[in-house]
Each structure stands twice: as structure tokens, then as C-alpha cells.
């Protein structure tokens, strides 16, 4: 009797155990992934974290509870808000600026590469700029969301990685100059944004605390429709001019009465930008984002010469790598300096 009854009980238990397993699997598969990104910390942080994880599997429940509490504290420390800063990423021939300000993350342009076909111009590294530079930097800073993705104008070296960032669900909203929205270069991007439910706003429709977005009247070139970004930091005010030409620079500057401390020089240091109206302003620091050995000769010698004549200190991603400006401390650092200090 016992032998006839026991297998039936085991069969029922096994059946419901597998049923519960299938239900749990379906529930977890339906959940969205919750990425846990902890910004780069001192090595002591990671040593403590390894020790805490070890004690999570301790036999004594009391030790496990303490380990769980310590682990939670360490995760919270890793999520502490970064200080206000502006980072000009080294994306080669293009622009990508990350702004951490007032608890928000704003990205101005994404960089991107032109699709060259000639043998000497073919890429040696098939990975995208997002994979190599942008995403590693964001995760290094503990950033998992871009609150505002500002696309200054539809040149590939400024918007080339936008679709990838949308697909990775990093961008919450996109800001562009809608007078240029009908340009074919924007068509694919707008389609992808619609598919991933990422709203697109005209720069005139949004307000970002402490950040002004300005556009000039239409010029002779798509560069002249660039969105200009002016950041009013606690101690540092920064101006990002996109690829604006000299005449449009003068028009935009008429709308900025505040002090300017730092300028991201327009059009990668081309002689079509950085006119007298800009150079006569009080800023002392000029930042240039350009690719090493680029085919355009950026930055042009004339631009460098004029910046020197006006006593501007020049930082260039070609030689300095990533450039970081702390908006609340008037401090500038570069990847080259950080690597030198760590030797």
C-alpha cells in the first residue's frame, strides 16, 4: 500500500514544482533588465565589496544580514551624484560633450564616422564610437540615462551614434533644430526614435535649468543652423558652438550678456569659425575636438594662431584626449594629465 501511494505523492509534488518553475521563468523573462552600473571607485572600495560578497554566503544568518546591509551601503555610495562637470570626449573627428549638471545628464552630439570606402581610409577597428568610447565613459561615471540628447545639426560626425544610443534605451528625449528636421540625414533617426518611443523636441520648446539653447538665423550652410549650448555653472560658464560660422557666432553672442569662461571652439577649429566677435569675449580657455591626422587639417593653423594672439589657453582632444571642466571649481583636467599622474 505504501509503495503504491508514495510514487503518486512524489508525482504530484514534481508536477507542481515544474509548474512553479515554468511560471517563475515566464515572470522573470517578462521583466525588463535592470542594469546595475556602479561608477569607477578607489581600489579599496572593490576590496571591501569582495569581502562583503564573501560574507553574503556565511552560514550564520546574522552575518548574512550585516553583509546585505553593507552591500546596500556600498551600492548607494556608488550611486552618489557626480559633481557638476563638462566632458569633451575624445571621439576623433567629431563632437560629443557630456554635461553633468544639477542632477541631470545632457549630451551634446554623439560623434560618428563618415563611411569611407577608399583603402587608406577604411576603419581598422569595426567597433562603433559608442562601443569604444561613449558607453564605457558613461558607465565609468555611473550614468545609465541621458536626460537630454541635443543634436546640434545633422552632420554624421555629430549625430552618427544617436541611433545606437536610442536602441540601447539610453536617451530619454532628443532635442534638435526642427528647421533642419526635414533633411534626409535626420529621417532614419526620427524613425528609430519613434520606434523606441523617444520624444523629439525643437530647441525652442524645452527649458533646462541653468542651460540656454540658442540658434542663429539661417545661413549659407547646414552648420549655421547649429544649436548653441550655454551652460551657467556655479563658477564656470561654458559655451558650445557646434559648427557655427563666424557671422552666426556674432549673432548668437548678442544674446549672451553673461560672462563666458570656457568655449568649445566651433567646427573642430576650422577657419570658418572663431571670429573676432567671439575672440574678443573674456573667456581664457578654448577647447577643440578634432581627430588625429584628419583629412581636413583641423584645427586650421589660422585658428590656432588667432587663439594664441588673443591669449587663449588651448586644449585639444588630439593631444590631450578627453577634456573635463569642473563647473563648480574652475578646474580643468585631461586624460593625458590623468595618465601621467597615475604613472
Short mmCIF file of C-alpha atoms in Angstrom, two decimals:
data_model
loop_
_atom_site.label_atom_id
_atom_site.label_comp_id
_atom_site.label_asym_id
_atom_site.label_seq_id
_atom_site.Cartn_x
_atom_site.Cartn_y
_atom_site.Cartn_z
CA UNK A 1 0.00 0.00 0.00
CA UNK A 2 2.78 2.36 0.98
CA UNK A 3 4.69 1.70 -2.24
CA UNK A 4 1.59 2.41 -4.36
CA UNK A 5 0.81 5.64 -2.52
CA UNK A 6 4.27 7.24 -2.26
CA UNK A 7 5.02 7.47 -6.02
CA UNK A 8 1.65 9.20 -6.56
CA UNK A 9 2.56 11.85 -3.96
CA UNK A 10 6.00 12.35 -5.50
CA UNK A 11 4.44 12.63 -8.93
CA UNK A 12 2.08 15.37 -7.76
CA UNK A 13 4.90 17.26 -5.96
CA UNK A 14 7.18 17.00 -9.01
CA UNK A 15 4.40 18.18 -11.33
CA UNK A 16 3.67 21.30 -9.28
CA UNK A 17 7.39 22.00 -8.75
CA UNK A 18 7.96 22.11 -12.51
CA UNK A 19 4.78 24.14 -12.96
CA UNK A 20 6.04 26.71 -10.42
CA UNK A 21 9.41 26.74 -12.17
CA UNK A 22 7.78 27.50 -15.55
CA UNK A 23 5.68 30.29 -14.03
CA UNK A 24 8.74 31.88 -12.40
CA UNK A 25 10.72 31.70 -15.66
CA UNK A 26 7.88 33.40 -17.57
CA UNK A 27 7.64 36.16 -14.96
CA UNK A 28 11.38 36.88 -14.98
CA UNK A 29 11.56 36.81 -18.78
CA UNK A 30 8.77 39.39 -18.94
CA UNK A 31 10.68 41.80 -16.71
CA UNK A 32 12.91 44.49 -18.19
CA UNK A 33 16.58 44.20 -17.42
CA UNK A 34 17.66 46.40 -14.53
CA UNK A 35 21.30 47.29 -15.19
CA UNK A 36 23.36 47.89 -12.08
CA UNK A 37 26.09 50.33 -13.04
CA UNK A 38 28.50 51.48 -10.34
CA UNK A 39 30.84 54.31 -11.24
CA UNK A 40 34.59 53.84 -11.01
CA UNK A 41 35.85 53.82 -7.41
CA UNK A 42 39.12 53.58 -5.48
CA UNK A 43 40.60 50.08 -5.31
CA UNK A 44 39.79 49.93 -1.56
CA UNK A 45 36.08 50.11 -2.47
CA UNK A 46 36.36 46.94 -4.57
CA UNK A 47 38.39 45.09 -1.90
CA UNK A 48 35.67 45.82 0.66
CA UNK A 49 32.97 44.80 -1.83
CA UNK A 50 34.67 41.42 -2.45
CA UNK A 51 34.84 40.83 1.30
CA UNK A 52 31.17 41.73 1.75
CA UNK A 53 30.11 39.39 -1.09
CA UNK A 54 32.10 36.58 0.54
CA UNK A 55 30.18 37.00 3.81
CA UNK A 56 26.84 37.00 1.98
CA UNK A 57 27.24 33.21 1.87
CA UNK A 58 28.20 32.83 5.52
CA UNK A 59 26.43 30.08 7.47
CA UNK A 60 25.26 32.40 10.24
CA UNK A 61 22.12 34.38 9.29
CA UNK A 62 23.21 37.35 11.42
CA UNK A 63 26.45 37.68 9.43
CA UNK A 64 24.48 37.44 6.19
CA UNK A 65 22.14 40.25 7.29
CA UNK A 66 25.12 42.50 8.16
CA UNK A 67 26.73 41.69 4.80
CA UNK A 68 23.49 42.55 2.95
CA UNK A 69 23.31 45.91 4.76
CA UNK A 70 26.95 46.70 3.96
CA UNK A 71 26.43 45.68 0.33
CA UNK A 72 23.44 48.04 0.08
CA UNK A 73 25.51 50.89 1.54
CA UNK A 74 28.32 50.26 -0.96
CA UNK A 75 25.85 50.28 -3.86
CA UNK A 76 24.35 53.58 -2.62
CA UNK A 77 27.84 55.08 -2.35
CA UNK A 78 28.44 54.05 -5.95
CA UNK A 79 25.26 55.88 -6.98
CA UNK A 80 26.09 59.21 -5.31
CA UNK A 81 25.53 62.10 -7.70
CA UNK A 82 28.65 63.26 -9.53
CA UNK A 83 29.86 66.83 -9.22
CA UNK A 84 28.83 69.29 -11.94
CA UNK A 85 31.19 68.90 -14.87
CA UNK A 86 31.50 69.14 -18.64
CA UNK A 87 33.38 66.41 -20.52
CA UNK A 88 34.58 66.77 -24.12
CA UNK A 89 35.03 63.15 -25.15
CA UNK A 90 37.82 62.08 -27.47
CA UNK A 91 35.66 60.72 -30.31
CA UNK A 92 38.06 61.52 -33.13
CA UNK A 93 36.82 63.81 -35.90
CA UNK A 94 33.52 64.85 -34.35
CA UNK A 95 31.84 66.26 -31.26
CA UNK A 96 30.45 64.54 -28.18
CA UNK A 97 30.12 66.53 -24.96
CA UNK A 98 28.63 65.11 -21.76
CA UNK A 99 27.32 67.61 -19.21
CA UNK A 100 26.56 66.58 -15.62
CA UNK A 101 24.65 69.50 -14.14
CA UNK A 102 22.03 69.95 -11.42
CA UNK A 103 21.49 66.20 -11.23
CA UNK A 104 20.81 65.91 -14.97
CA UNK A 105 22.88 64.35 -17.73
CA UNK A 106 22.90 66.24 -21.01
CA UNK A 107 24.76 65.04 -24.08
CA UNK A 108 25.53 67.46 -26.89
CA UNK A 109 26.11 65.47 -30.10
CA UNK A 110 27.32 61.89 -30.28
CA UNK A 111 30.27 61.86 -32.61
CA UNK A 112 30.28 59.47 -35.55
CA UNK A 113 32.38 58.49 -38.54
CA UNK A 114 31.91 59.12 -42.21
CA UNK A 115 31.62 55.89 -44.17
CA UNK A 116 34.86 55.99 -46.12
CA UNK A 117 35.43 53.36 -48.80
CA UNK A 118 38.90 54.11 -50.11
CA UNK A 119 41.50 51.63 -48.93
CA UNK A 120 43.64 54.04 -46.90
CA UNK A 121 40.54 55.44 -45.20
CA UNK A 122 38.92 52.17 -44.17
CA UNK A 123 38.41 51.62 -40.48
CA UNK A 124 40.91 49.38 -38.71
CA UNK A 125 38.52 48.91 -35.77
CA UNK A 126 34.99 47.84 -36.69
CA UNK A 127 33.57 48.80 -33.28
CA UNK A 128 31.43 51.92 -33.15
CA UNK A 129 32.36 55.04 -31.21
CA UNK A 130 29.52 54.21 -28.81
CA UNK A 131 31.08 50.83 -28.03
CA UNK A 132 34.65 52.08 -27.76
CA UNK A 133 34.24 55.46 -26.06
CA UNK A 134 30.79 56.78 -25.17
CA UNK A 135 29.23 53.85 -23.29
CA UNK A 136 32.42 52.92 -21.38
CA UNK A 137 32.72 56.56 -20.27
CA UNK A 138 29.08 56.77 -19.18
CA UNK A 139 29.37 53.54 -17.17
CA UNK A 140 32.68 54.73 -15.71
CA UNK A 141 30.75 57.72 -14.35
CA UNK A 142 27.83 55.54 -13.20
CA UNK A 143 25.48 57.04 -15.82
CA UNK A 144 22.70 54.83 -17.20
CA UNK A 145 20.42 57.52 -18.66
CA UNK A 146 20.86 60.61 -20.82
CA UNK A 147 18.12 63.05 -19.83
CA UNK A 148 18.58 65.32 -22.87
CA UNK A 149 20.32 64.35 -26.10
CA UNK A 150 20.95 67.58 -28.02
CA UNK A 151 21.78 67.15 -31.70
CA UNK A 152 23.23 70.43 -32.91
CA UNK A 153 22.94 69.76 -36.66
CA UNK A 154 22.67 66.74 -38.99
CA UNK A 155 26.32 66.09 -39.89
CA UNK A 156 27.34 62.47 -39.35
CA UNK A 157 30.32 63.42 -37.15
CA UNK A 158 27.80 64.96 -34.74
CA UNK A 159 24.80 62.59 -34.89
CA UNK A 160 26.36 59.35 -36.15
CA UNK A 161 25.94 57.45 -32.86
CA UNK A 162 22.48 58.78 -31.95
CA UNK A 163 20.58 55.77 -33.35
CA UNK A 164 22.75 53.37 -31.36
CA UNK A 165 22.16 55.29 -28.12
CA UNK A 166 18.41 55.26 -28.79
CA UNK A 167 18.41 51.49 -29.42
CA UNK A 168 20.28 50.98 -26.15
CA UNK A 169 17.49 52.95 -24.40
CA UNK A 170 19.95 55.48 -23.03
CA UNK A 171 18.26 58.65 -24.34
CA UNK A 172 15.09 59.89 -22.61
CA UNK A 173 14.41 62.68 -25.11
CA UNK A 174 16.01 64.27 -28.15
CA UNK A 175 16.36 67.98 -28.82
CA UNK A 176 17.07 69.26 -32.32
CA UNK A 177 16.57 72.27 -34.54
CA UNK A 178 13.34 71.33 -36.30
CA UNK A 179 14.01 73.74 -39.15
CA UNK A 180 16.54 71.10 -40.20
CA UNK A 181 14.31 68.12 -39.36
CA UNK A 182 13.23 67.63 -42.99
CA UNK A 183 16.81 66.95 -44.07
CA UNK A 184 17.16 63.30 -45.23
CA UNK A 185 20.03 62.70 -42.79
CA UNK A 186 17.51 63.01 -39.94
CA UNK A 187 14.87 60.70 -41.46
CA UNK A 188 16.27 57.39 -40.23
CA UNK A 189 16.99 58.81 -36.78
CA UNK A 190 13.43 60.09 -36.40
CA UNK A 191 12.06 56.69 -37.44
CA UNK A 192 14.19 54.90 -34.83
CA UNK A 193 13.21 57.42 -32.15
CA UNK A 194 9.53 56.81 -32.92
CA UNK A 195 10.00 53.02 -32.74
CA UNK A 196 11.61 53.30 -29.29
CA UNK A 197 9.14 55.93 -28.01
CA UNK A 198 11.79 58.61 -27.58
CA UNK A 199 10.18 62.05 -27.96
CA UNK A 200 11.78 64.70 -30.18
CA UNK A 201 11.52 68.38 -29.27
CA UNK A 202 12.53 71.57 -31.01
CA UNK A 203 15.13 73.53 -29.05
CA UNK A 204 12.63 76.39 -28.64
CA UNK A 205 10.16 74.05 -26.88
CA UNK A 206 12.34 72.99 -23.94
CA UNK A 207 13.76 74.59 -20.83
CA UNK A 208 16.73 73.11 -18.98
CA UNK A 209 17.61 74.77 -15.69
CA UNK A 210 20.95 76.56 -15.99
CA UNK A 211 21.37 75.74 -19.68
CA UNK A 212 20.35 78.01 -22.56
CA UNK A 213 19.83 76.74 -26.10
CA UNK A 214 20.22 79.31 -28.87
CA UNK A 215 20.04 79.17 -32.67
CA UNK A 216 21.03 81.78 -35.24
CA UNK A 217 19.05 82.72 -38.33
CA UNK A 218 19.58 80.53 -41.36
CA UNK A 219 22.93 80.88 -43.07
CA UNK A 220 24.52 79.55 -46.23
CA UNK A 221 25.36 76.16 -44.74
CA UNK A 222 23.74 73.49 -42.55
CA UNK A 223 26.46 74.24 -39.99
CA UNK A 224 24.92 77.67 -39.47
CA UNK A 225 21.77 76.07 -38.04
CA UNK A 226 23.75 74.51 -35.19
CA UNK A 227 22.17 74.67 -31.75
CA UNK A 228 24.44 76.63 -29.42
CA UNK A 229 24.54 75.50 -25.78
CA UNK A 230 25.40 77.92 -22.97
CA UNK A 231 25.90 76.42 -19.51
CA UNK A 232 25.78 78.70 -16.47
CA UNK A 233 27.75 76.79 -13.82
CA UNK A 234 28.39 77.73 -10.21
CA UNK A 235 31.85 79.13 -11.03
CA UNK A 236 32.29 78.40 -14.75
CA UNK A 237 30.13 79.40 -17.71
CA UNK A 238 30.74 77.35 -20.83
CA UNK A 239 29.77 77.96 -24.47
CA UNK A 240 29.44 75.14 -27.03
CA UNK A 241 29.12 76.48 -30.56
CA UNK A 242 28.57 73.37 -32.69
CA UNK A 243 29.87 74.05 -36.20
CA UNK A 244 28.65 77.66 -36.31
CA UNK A 245 30.26 80.06 -38.80
CA UNK A 246 31.70 83.45 -37.82
CA UNK A 247 28.68 85.56 -38.82
CA UNK A 248 26.28 83.33 -36.89
CA UNK A 249 28.65 83.34 -33.88
CA UNK A 250 28.31 87.11 -33.73
CA UNK A 251 24.51 86.87 -33.92
CA UNK A 252 24.33 84.31 -31.11
CA UNK A 253 26.78 86.20 -28.88
CA UNK A 254 24.43 89.18 -28.96
CA UNK A 255 22.02 87.06 -26.89
CA UNK A 256 24.65 86.22 -24.23
CA UNK A 257 25.38 89.01 -21.78
CA UNK A 258 26.76 86.74 -19.06
CA UNK A 259 30.47 86.11 -18.57
CA UNK A 260 31.96 83.33 -20.75
CA UNK A 261 34.81 81.34 -19.19
CA UNK A 262 35.25 78.34 -21.48
CA UNK A 263 34.45 77.86 -25.18
CA UNK A 264 34.27 74.69 -27.25
CA UNK A 265 35.67 76.13 -30.48
CA UNK A 266 33.37 75.75 -33.48
CA UNK A 267 33.76 73.32 -36.37
CA UNK A 268 36.75 71.46 -34.89
CA UNK A 269 38.97 74.52 -35.21
CA UNK A 270 38.14 75.29 -38.83
CA UNK A 271 38.99 78.78 -40.09
CA UNK A 272 35.29 79.23 -40.96
CA UNK A 273 34.59 79.67 -37.22
CA UNK A 274 36.07 81.57 -34.27
CA UNK A 275 35.71 85.14 -35.49
CA UNK A 276 36.69 88.40 -33.79
CA UNK A 277 33.33 88.77 -32.06
CA UNK A 278 34.00 85.55 -30.15
CA UNK A 279 37.72 86.07 -29.60
CA UNK A 280 37.13 89.49 -28.04
CA UNK A 281 34.98 87.97 -25.31
CA UNK A 282 36.58 87.42 -21.90
CA UNK A 283 37.00 83.62 -21.97
CA UNK A 284 40.50 82.28 -21.32
CA UNK A 285 40.05 78.61 -22.15
CA UNK A 286 39.45 77.21 -25.64
CA UNK A 287 38.66 73.53 -26.26
CA UNK A 288 38.97 71.86 -29.66
CA UNK A 289 37.52 68.46 -30.58
CA UNK A 290 39.18 67.05 -33.69
CA UNK A 291 40.52 63.74 -34.98
CA UNK A 292 44.21 62.96 -35.15
CA UNK A 293 45.62 63.28 -38.69
CA UNK A 294 42.15 64.12 -40.04
CA UNK A 295 41.73 64.73 -43.77
CA UNK A 296 40.51 68.34 -43.24
CA UNK A 297 43.60 69.61 -41.43
CA UNK A 298 41.56 70.58 -38.35
CA UNK A 299 42.30 72.60 -36.38
CA UNK A 300 43.47 75.05 -39.01
CA UNK A 301 46.70 76.90 -38.37
CA UNK A 302 44.96 80.26 -38.74
CA UNK A 303 42.55 79.43 -35.92
CA UNK A 304 45.34 78.34 -33.57
CA UNK A 305 47.33 81.45 -34.40
CA UNK A 306 44.40 83.75 -33.61
CA UNK A 307 43.61 81.97 -30.35
CA UNK A 308 47.22 82.45 -29.26
CA UNK A 309 47.14 86.12 -30.30
CA UNK A 310 44.13 86.62 -28.02
CA UNK A 311 45.90 84.81 -25.14
CA UNK A 312 43.52 81.85 -25.01
CA UNK A 313 44.72 78.63 -23.39
CA UNK A 314 44.10 75.80 -25.85
CA UNK A 315 43.07 72.24 -25.03
CA UNK A 316 42.82 69.81 -27.94
CA UNK A 317 41.46 66.23 -27.88
CA UNK A 318 44.12 65.34 -30.48
CA UNK A 319 46.86 65.76 -27.88
CA UNK A 320 45.01 65.90 -24.55
CA UNK A 321 42.39 63.20 -25.03
CA UNK A 322 39.20 63.71 -23.03
CA UNK A 323 38.88 67.21 -21.53
CA UNK A 324 36.93 67.71 -18.28
CA UNK A 325 35.86 71.09 -16.89
CA UNK A 326 34.52 71.15 -13.31
CA UNK A 327 31.77 73.74 -13.36
CA UNK A 328 31.82 74.37 -9.61
CA UNK A 329 35.60 74.51 -9.07
CA UNK A 330 37.14 76.28 -12.09
CA UNK A 331 39.33 73.20 -12.58
CA UNK A 332 40.27 71.58 -15.90
CA UNK A 333 41.76 68.12 -16.30
CA UNK A 334 42.64 65.99 -19.30
CA UNK A 335 43.06 62.30 -19.96
CA UNK A 336 46.73 62.90 -20.81
CA UNK A 337 47.33 64.55 -17.43
CA UNK A 338 45.45 61.81 -15.56
CA UNK A 339 47.51 59.09 -17.24
CA UNK A 340 50.72 60.98 -16.48
CA UNK A 341 49.76 61.40 -12.80
CA UNK A 342 48.95 57.69 -12.46
CA UNK A 343 52.34 56.52 -13.72
#
